[in-house]
PDB file of C-alpha atoms in Angstrom:
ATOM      1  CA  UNK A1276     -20.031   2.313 -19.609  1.00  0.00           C
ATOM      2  CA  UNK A1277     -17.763   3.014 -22.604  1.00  0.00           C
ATOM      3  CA  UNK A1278     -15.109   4.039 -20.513  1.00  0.00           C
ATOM      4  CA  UNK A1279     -15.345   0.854 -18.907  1.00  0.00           C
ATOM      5  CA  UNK A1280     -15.011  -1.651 -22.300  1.00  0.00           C
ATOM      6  CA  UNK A1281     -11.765   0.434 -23.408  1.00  0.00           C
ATOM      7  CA  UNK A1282      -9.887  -0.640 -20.273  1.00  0.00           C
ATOM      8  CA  UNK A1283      -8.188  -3.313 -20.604  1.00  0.00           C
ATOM      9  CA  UNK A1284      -6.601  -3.751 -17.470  1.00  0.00           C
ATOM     10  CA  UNK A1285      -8.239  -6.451 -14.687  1.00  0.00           C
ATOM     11  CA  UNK A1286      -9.854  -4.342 -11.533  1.00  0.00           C
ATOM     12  CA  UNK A1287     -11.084  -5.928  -8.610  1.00  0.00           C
ATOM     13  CA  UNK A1288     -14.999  -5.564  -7.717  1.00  0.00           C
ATOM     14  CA  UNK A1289     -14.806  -2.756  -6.022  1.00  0.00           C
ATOM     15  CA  UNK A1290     -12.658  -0.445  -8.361  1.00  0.00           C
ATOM     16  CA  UNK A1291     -15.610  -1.245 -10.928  1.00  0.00           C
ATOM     17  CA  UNK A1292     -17.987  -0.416  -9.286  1.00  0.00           C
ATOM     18  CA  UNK A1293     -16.502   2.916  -8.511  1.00  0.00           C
ATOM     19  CA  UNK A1294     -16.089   3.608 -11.247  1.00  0.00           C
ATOM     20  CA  UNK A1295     -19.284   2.467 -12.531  1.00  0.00           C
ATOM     21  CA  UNK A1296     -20.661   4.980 -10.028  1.00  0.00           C
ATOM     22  CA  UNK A1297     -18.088   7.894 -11.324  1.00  0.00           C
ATOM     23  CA  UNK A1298     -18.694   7.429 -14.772  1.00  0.00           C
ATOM     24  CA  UNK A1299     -22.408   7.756 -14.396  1.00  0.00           C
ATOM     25  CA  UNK A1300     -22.474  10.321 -12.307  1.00  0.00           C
ATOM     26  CA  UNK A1301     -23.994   8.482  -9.615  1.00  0.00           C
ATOM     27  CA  UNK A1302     -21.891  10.465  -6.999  1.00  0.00           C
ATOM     28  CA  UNK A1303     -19.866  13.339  -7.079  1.00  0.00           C
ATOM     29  CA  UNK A1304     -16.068  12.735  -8.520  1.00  0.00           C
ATOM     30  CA  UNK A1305     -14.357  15.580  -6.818  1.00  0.00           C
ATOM     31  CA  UNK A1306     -15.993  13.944  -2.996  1.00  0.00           C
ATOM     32  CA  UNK A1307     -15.094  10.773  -4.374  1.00  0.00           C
ATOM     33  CA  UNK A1308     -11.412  11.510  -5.466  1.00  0.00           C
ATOM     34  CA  UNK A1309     -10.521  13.141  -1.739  1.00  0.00           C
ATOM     35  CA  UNK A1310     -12.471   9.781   0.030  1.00  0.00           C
ATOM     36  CA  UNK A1311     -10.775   7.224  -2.070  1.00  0.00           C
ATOM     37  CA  UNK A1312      -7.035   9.162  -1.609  1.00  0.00           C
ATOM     38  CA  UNK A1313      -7.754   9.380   2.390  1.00  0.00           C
ATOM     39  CA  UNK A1314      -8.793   5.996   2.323  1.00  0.00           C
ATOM     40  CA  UNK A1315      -5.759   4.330   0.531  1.00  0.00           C
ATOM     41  CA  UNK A1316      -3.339   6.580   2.781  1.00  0.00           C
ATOM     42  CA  UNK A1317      -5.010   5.184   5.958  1.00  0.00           C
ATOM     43  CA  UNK A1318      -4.598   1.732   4.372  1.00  0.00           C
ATOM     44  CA  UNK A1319      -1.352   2.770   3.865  1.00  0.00           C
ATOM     45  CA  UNK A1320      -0.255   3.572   6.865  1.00  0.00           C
ATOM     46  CA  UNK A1321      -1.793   0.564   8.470  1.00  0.00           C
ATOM     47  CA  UNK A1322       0.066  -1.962   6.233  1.00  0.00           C
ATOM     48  CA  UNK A1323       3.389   0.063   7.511  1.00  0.00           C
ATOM     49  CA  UNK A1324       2.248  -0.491  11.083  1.00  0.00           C
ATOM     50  CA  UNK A1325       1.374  -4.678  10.304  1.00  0.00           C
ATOM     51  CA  UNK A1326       4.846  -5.234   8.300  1.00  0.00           C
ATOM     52  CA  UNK A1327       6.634  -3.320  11.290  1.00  0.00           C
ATOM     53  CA  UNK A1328       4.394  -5.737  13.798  1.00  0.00           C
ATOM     54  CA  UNK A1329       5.302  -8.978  11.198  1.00  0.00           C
ATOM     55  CA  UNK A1330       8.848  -7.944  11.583  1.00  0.00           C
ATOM     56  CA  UNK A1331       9.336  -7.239  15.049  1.00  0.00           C
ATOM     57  CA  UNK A1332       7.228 -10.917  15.979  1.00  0.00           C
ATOM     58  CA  UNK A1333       9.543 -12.653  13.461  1.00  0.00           C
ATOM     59  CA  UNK A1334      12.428 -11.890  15.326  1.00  0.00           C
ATOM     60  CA  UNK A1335      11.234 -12.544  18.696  1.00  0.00           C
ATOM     61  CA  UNK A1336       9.712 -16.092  17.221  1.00  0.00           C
ATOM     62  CA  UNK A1337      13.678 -16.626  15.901  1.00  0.00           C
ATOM     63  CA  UNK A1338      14.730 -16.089  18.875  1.00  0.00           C
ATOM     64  CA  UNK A1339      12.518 -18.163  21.092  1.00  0.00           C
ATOM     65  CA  UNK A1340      13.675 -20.927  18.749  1.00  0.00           C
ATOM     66  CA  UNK A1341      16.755 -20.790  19.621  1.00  0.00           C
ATOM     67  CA  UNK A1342      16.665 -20.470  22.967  1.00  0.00           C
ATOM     68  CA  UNK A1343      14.387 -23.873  22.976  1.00  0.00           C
ATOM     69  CA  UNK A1344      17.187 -25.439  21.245  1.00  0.00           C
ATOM     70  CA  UNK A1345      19.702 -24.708  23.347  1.00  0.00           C
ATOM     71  CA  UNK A1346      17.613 -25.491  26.131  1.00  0.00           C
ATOM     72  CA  UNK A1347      17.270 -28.942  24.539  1.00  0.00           C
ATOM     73  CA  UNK A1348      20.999 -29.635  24.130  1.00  0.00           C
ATOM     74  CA  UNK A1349      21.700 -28.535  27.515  1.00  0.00           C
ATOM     75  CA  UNK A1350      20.554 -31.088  30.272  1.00  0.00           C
ATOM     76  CA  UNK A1351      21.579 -28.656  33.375  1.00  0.00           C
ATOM     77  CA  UNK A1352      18.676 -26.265  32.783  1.00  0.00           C
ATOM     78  CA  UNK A1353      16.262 -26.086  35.579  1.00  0.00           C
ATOM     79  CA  UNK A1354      12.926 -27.262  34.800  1.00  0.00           C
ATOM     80  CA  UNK A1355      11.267 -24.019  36.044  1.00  0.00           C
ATOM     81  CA  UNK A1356      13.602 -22.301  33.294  1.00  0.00           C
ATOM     82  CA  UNK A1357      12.641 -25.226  30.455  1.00  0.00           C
ATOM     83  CA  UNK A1358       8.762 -24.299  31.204  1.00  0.00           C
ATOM     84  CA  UNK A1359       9.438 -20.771  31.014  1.00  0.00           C
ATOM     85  CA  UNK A1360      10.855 -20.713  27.499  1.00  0.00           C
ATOM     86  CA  UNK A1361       8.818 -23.644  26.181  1.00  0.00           C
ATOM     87  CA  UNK A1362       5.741 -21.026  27.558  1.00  0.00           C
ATOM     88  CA  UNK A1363       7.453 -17.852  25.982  1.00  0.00           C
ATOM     89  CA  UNK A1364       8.218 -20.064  22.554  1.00  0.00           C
ATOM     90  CA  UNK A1365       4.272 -20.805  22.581  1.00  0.00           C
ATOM     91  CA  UNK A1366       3.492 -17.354  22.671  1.00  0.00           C
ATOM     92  CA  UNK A1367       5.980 -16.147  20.335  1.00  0.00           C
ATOM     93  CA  UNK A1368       4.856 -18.573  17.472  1.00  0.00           C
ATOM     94  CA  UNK A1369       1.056 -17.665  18.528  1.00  0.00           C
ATOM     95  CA  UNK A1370       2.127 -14.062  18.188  1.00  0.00           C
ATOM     96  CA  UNK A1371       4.202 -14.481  14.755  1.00  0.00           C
ATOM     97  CA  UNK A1372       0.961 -16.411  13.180  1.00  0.00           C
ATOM     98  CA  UNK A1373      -1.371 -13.687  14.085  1.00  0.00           C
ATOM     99  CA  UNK A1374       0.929 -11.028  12.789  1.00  0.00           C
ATOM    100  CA  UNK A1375       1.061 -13.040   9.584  1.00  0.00           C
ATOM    101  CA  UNK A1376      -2.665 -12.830   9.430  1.00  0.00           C
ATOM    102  CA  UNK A1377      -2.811  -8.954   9.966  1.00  0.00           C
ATOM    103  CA  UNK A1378      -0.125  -8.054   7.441  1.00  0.00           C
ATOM    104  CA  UNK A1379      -2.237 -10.348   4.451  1.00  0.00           C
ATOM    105  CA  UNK A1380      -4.973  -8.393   5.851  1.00  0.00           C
ATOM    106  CA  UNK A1381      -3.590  -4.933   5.748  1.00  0.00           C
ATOM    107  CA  UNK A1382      -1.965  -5.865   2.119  1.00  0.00           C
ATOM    108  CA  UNK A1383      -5.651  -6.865   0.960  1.00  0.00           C
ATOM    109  CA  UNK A1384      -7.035  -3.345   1.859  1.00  0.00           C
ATOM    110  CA  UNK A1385      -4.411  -1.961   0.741  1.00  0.00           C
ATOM    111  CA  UNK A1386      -4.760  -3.128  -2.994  1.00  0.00           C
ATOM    112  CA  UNK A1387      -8.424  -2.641  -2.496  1.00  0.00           C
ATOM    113  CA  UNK A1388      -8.124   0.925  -1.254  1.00  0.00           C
ATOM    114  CA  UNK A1389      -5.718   1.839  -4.070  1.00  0.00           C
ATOM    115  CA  UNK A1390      -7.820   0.210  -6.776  1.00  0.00           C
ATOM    116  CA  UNK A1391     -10.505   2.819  -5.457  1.00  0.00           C
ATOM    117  CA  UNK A1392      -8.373   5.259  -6.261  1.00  0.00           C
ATOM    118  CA  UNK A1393      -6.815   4.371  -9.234  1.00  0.00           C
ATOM    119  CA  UNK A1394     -10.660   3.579 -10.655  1.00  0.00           C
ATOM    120  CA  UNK A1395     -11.732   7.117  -9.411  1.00  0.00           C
ATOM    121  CA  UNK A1396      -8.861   8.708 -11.318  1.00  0.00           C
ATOM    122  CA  UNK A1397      -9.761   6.843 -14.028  1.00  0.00           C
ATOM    123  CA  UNK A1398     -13.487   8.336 -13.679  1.00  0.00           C
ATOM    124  CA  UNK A1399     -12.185  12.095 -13.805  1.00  0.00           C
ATOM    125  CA  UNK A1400     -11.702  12.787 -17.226  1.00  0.00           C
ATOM    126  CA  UNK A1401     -10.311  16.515 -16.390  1.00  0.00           C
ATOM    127  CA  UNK A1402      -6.826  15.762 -15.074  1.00  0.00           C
ATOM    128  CA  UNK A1403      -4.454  17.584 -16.135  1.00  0.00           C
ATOM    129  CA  UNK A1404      -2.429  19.164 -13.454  1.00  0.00           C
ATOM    130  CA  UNK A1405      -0.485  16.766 -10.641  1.00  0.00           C
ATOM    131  CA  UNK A1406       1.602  18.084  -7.770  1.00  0.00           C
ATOM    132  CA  UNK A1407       3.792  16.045  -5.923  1.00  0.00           C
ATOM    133  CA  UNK A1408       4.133  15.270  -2.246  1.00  0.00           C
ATOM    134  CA  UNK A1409       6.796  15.200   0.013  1.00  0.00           C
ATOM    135  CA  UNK A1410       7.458  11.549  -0.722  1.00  0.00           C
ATOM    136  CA  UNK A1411       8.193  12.588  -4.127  1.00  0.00           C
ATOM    137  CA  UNK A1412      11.557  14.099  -3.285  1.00  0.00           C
ATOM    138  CA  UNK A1413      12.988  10.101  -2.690  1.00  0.00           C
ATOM    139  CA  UNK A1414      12.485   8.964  -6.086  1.00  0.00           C
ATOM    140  CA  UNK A1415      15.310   8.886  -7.973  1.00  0.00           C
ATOM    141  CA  UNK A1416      15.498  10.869 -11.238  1.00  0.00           C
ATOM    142  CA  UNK A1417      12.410  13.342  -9.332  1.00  0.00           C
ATOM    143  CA  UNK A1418      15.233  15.988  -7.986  1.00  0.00           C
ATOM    144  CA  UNK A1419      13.984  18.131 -10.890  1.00  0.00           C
ATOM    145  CA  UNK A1420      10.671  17.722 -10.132  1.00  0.00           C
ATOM    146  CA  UNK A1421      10.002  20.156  -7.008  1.00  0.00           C
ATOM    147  CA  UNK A1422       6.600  19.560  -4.199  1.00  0.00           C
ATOM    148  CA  UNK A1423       4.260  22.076  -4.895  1.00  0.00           C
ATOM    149  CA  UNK A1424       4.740  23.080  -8.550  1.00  0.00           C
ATOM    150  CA  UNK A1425       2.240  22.114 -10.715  1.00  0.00           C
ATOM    151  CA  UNK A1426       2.894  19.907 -13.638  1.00  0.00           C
ATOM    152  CA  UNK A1427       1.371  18.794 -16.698  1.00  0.00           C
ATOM    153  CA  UNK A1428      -0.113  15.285 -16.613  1.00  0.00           C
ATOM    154  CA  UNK A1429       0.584  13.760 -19.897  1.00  0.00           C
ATOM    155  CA  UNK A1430      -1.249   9.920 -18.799  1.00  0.00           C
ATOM    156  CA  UNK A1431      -2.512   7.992 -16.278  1.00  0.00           C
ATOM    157  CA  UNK A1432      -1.959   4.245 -16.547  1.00  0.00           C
ATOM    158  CA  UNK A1433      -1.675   1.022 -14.063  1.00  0.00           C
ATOM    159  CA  UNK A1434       0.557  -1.645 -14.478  1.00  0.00           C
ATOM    160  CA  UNK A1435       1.002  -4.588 -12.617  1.00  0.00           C
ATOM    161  CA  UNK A1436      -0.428  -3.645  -8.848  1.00  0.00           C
ATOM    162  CA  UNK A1437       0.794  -0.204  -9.350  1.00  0.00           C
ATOM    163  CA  UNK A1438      -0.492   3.208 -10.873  1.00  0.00           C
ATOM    164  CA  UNK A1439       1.741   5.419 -12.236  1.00  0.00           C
ATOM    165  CA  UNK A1440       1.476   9.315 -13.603  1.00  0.00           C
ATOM    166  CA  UNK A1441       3.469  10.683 -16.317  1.00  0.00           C
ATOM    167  CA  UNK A1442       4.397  13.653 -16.142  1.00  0.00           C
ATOM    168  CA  UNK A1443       5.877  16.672 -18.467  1.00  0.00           C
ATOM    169  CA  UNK A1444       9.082  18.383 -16.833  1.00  0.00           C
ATOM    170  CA  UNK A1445      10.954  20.098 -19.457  1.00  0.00           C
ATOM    171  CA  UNK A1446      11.483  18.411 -22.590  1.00  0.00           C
ATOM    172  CA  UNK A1447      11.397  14.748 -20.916  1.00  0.00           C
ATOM    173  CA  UNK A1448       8.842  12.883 -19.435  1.00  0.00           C
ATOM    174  CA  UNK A1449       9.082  11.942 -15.641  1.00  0.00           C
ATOM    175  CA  UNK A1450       7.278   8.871 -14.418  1.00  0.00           C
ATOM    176  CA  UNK A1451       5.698   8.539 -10.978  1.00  0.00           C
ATOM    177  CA  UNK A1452       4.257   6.324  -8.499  1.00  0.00           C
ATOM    178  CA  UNK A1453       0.561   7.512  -8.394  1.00  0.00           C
ATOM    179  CA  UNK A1454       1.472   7.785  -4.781  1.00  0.00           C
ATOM    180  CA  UNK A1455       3.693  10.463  -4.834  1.00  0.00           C
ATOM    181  CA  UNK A1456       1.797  12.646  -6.462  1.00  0.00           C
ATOM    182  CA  UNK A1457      -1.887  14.994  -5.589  1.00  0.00           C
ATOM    183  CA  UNK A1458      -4.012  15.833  -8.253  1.00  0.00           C
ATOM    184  CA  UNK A1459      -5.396  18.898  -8.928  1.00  0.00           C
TER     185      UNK A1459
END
């Protein structure tokens, strides 16, 4: 529970209590590590898949819109074709507010899932050694920094919604999205 009063960061319920758990070696860290990294890259990919969903029902909703406006200005328009886009606006804006719900959704588990991690991390004193992913490769000033060589972790720290790993290439310091990186 030391470990616990030195941080002075704000977790969320669930990161404490992980690492409560890790800290008093209520459950294995190594287990935990691997369930908490699979767990925020499922979350991960899910909050891809809502924002892609968000975006796609955003621009259908924009479109119905329109199409109801021009309908409106235009007093030639069938009624069978007014109906038809006043049904397909209705579903479009029904479609666009559940989408909206998802995506706050996925975000939420998200920041849980990675506040598991983070707190697990946290829990295992022993890092030293990171090696970074594929992903790794897109972050700029990283080019240097090759997937699959190990490197020295110099700290672990969070800031803001983020965690972030610095580590020792060269001479210099690199700084990483925790997400770019597996720990060894």
């Amino acid at each position: 529970m030391e470990l616990m009063k030195k941080e002075t960061f704000k977790k969320t319920t669930a990161a404490l209590l992980v690492a409560t758990a890790v800290s008093s070696g209520i459950f294995s860290v190594k287990t935990t590590e691997v369930k908490a990294s699979t767990g925020a890259q499922t979350a991960l990919k899910k909050l891809d898949k809502a924002r892609a969903a968000d975006k796609k029902t955003k621009n259908a909703f924009r479109k119905a819109k329109a199409l109801k406006q021009d309908n409106a200005i235009n007093p030639k328009v069938p009624k069978a074709v007014l109906d038809r886009d006043d049904s397909a606006f209705d579903k479009a804006k029904a479609d666009k507010i559940k989408a909206d719900q998802n995506l706050v959704k996925a975000e939420t588990q998200y920041s849980i899932a990675e506040a598991k991690r983070t707190a697990v991390l946290r829990g295992k004193k022993s890092i030293r050694f990171v090696t970074i992913n594929k992903k790794g490769k897109l972050v700029k000033n990283s080019r240097k920094a090759k997937p699959g060589v190990k490197y020295h972790v110099n700290r672990l720290f969070k800031m803001g919604k983020r965690s972030y790993v610095e580590i020792k290439l060269g001479r210099k310091n690199l700084l990483l999205n925790a997400k770019y990186v597996e720990f060894k």
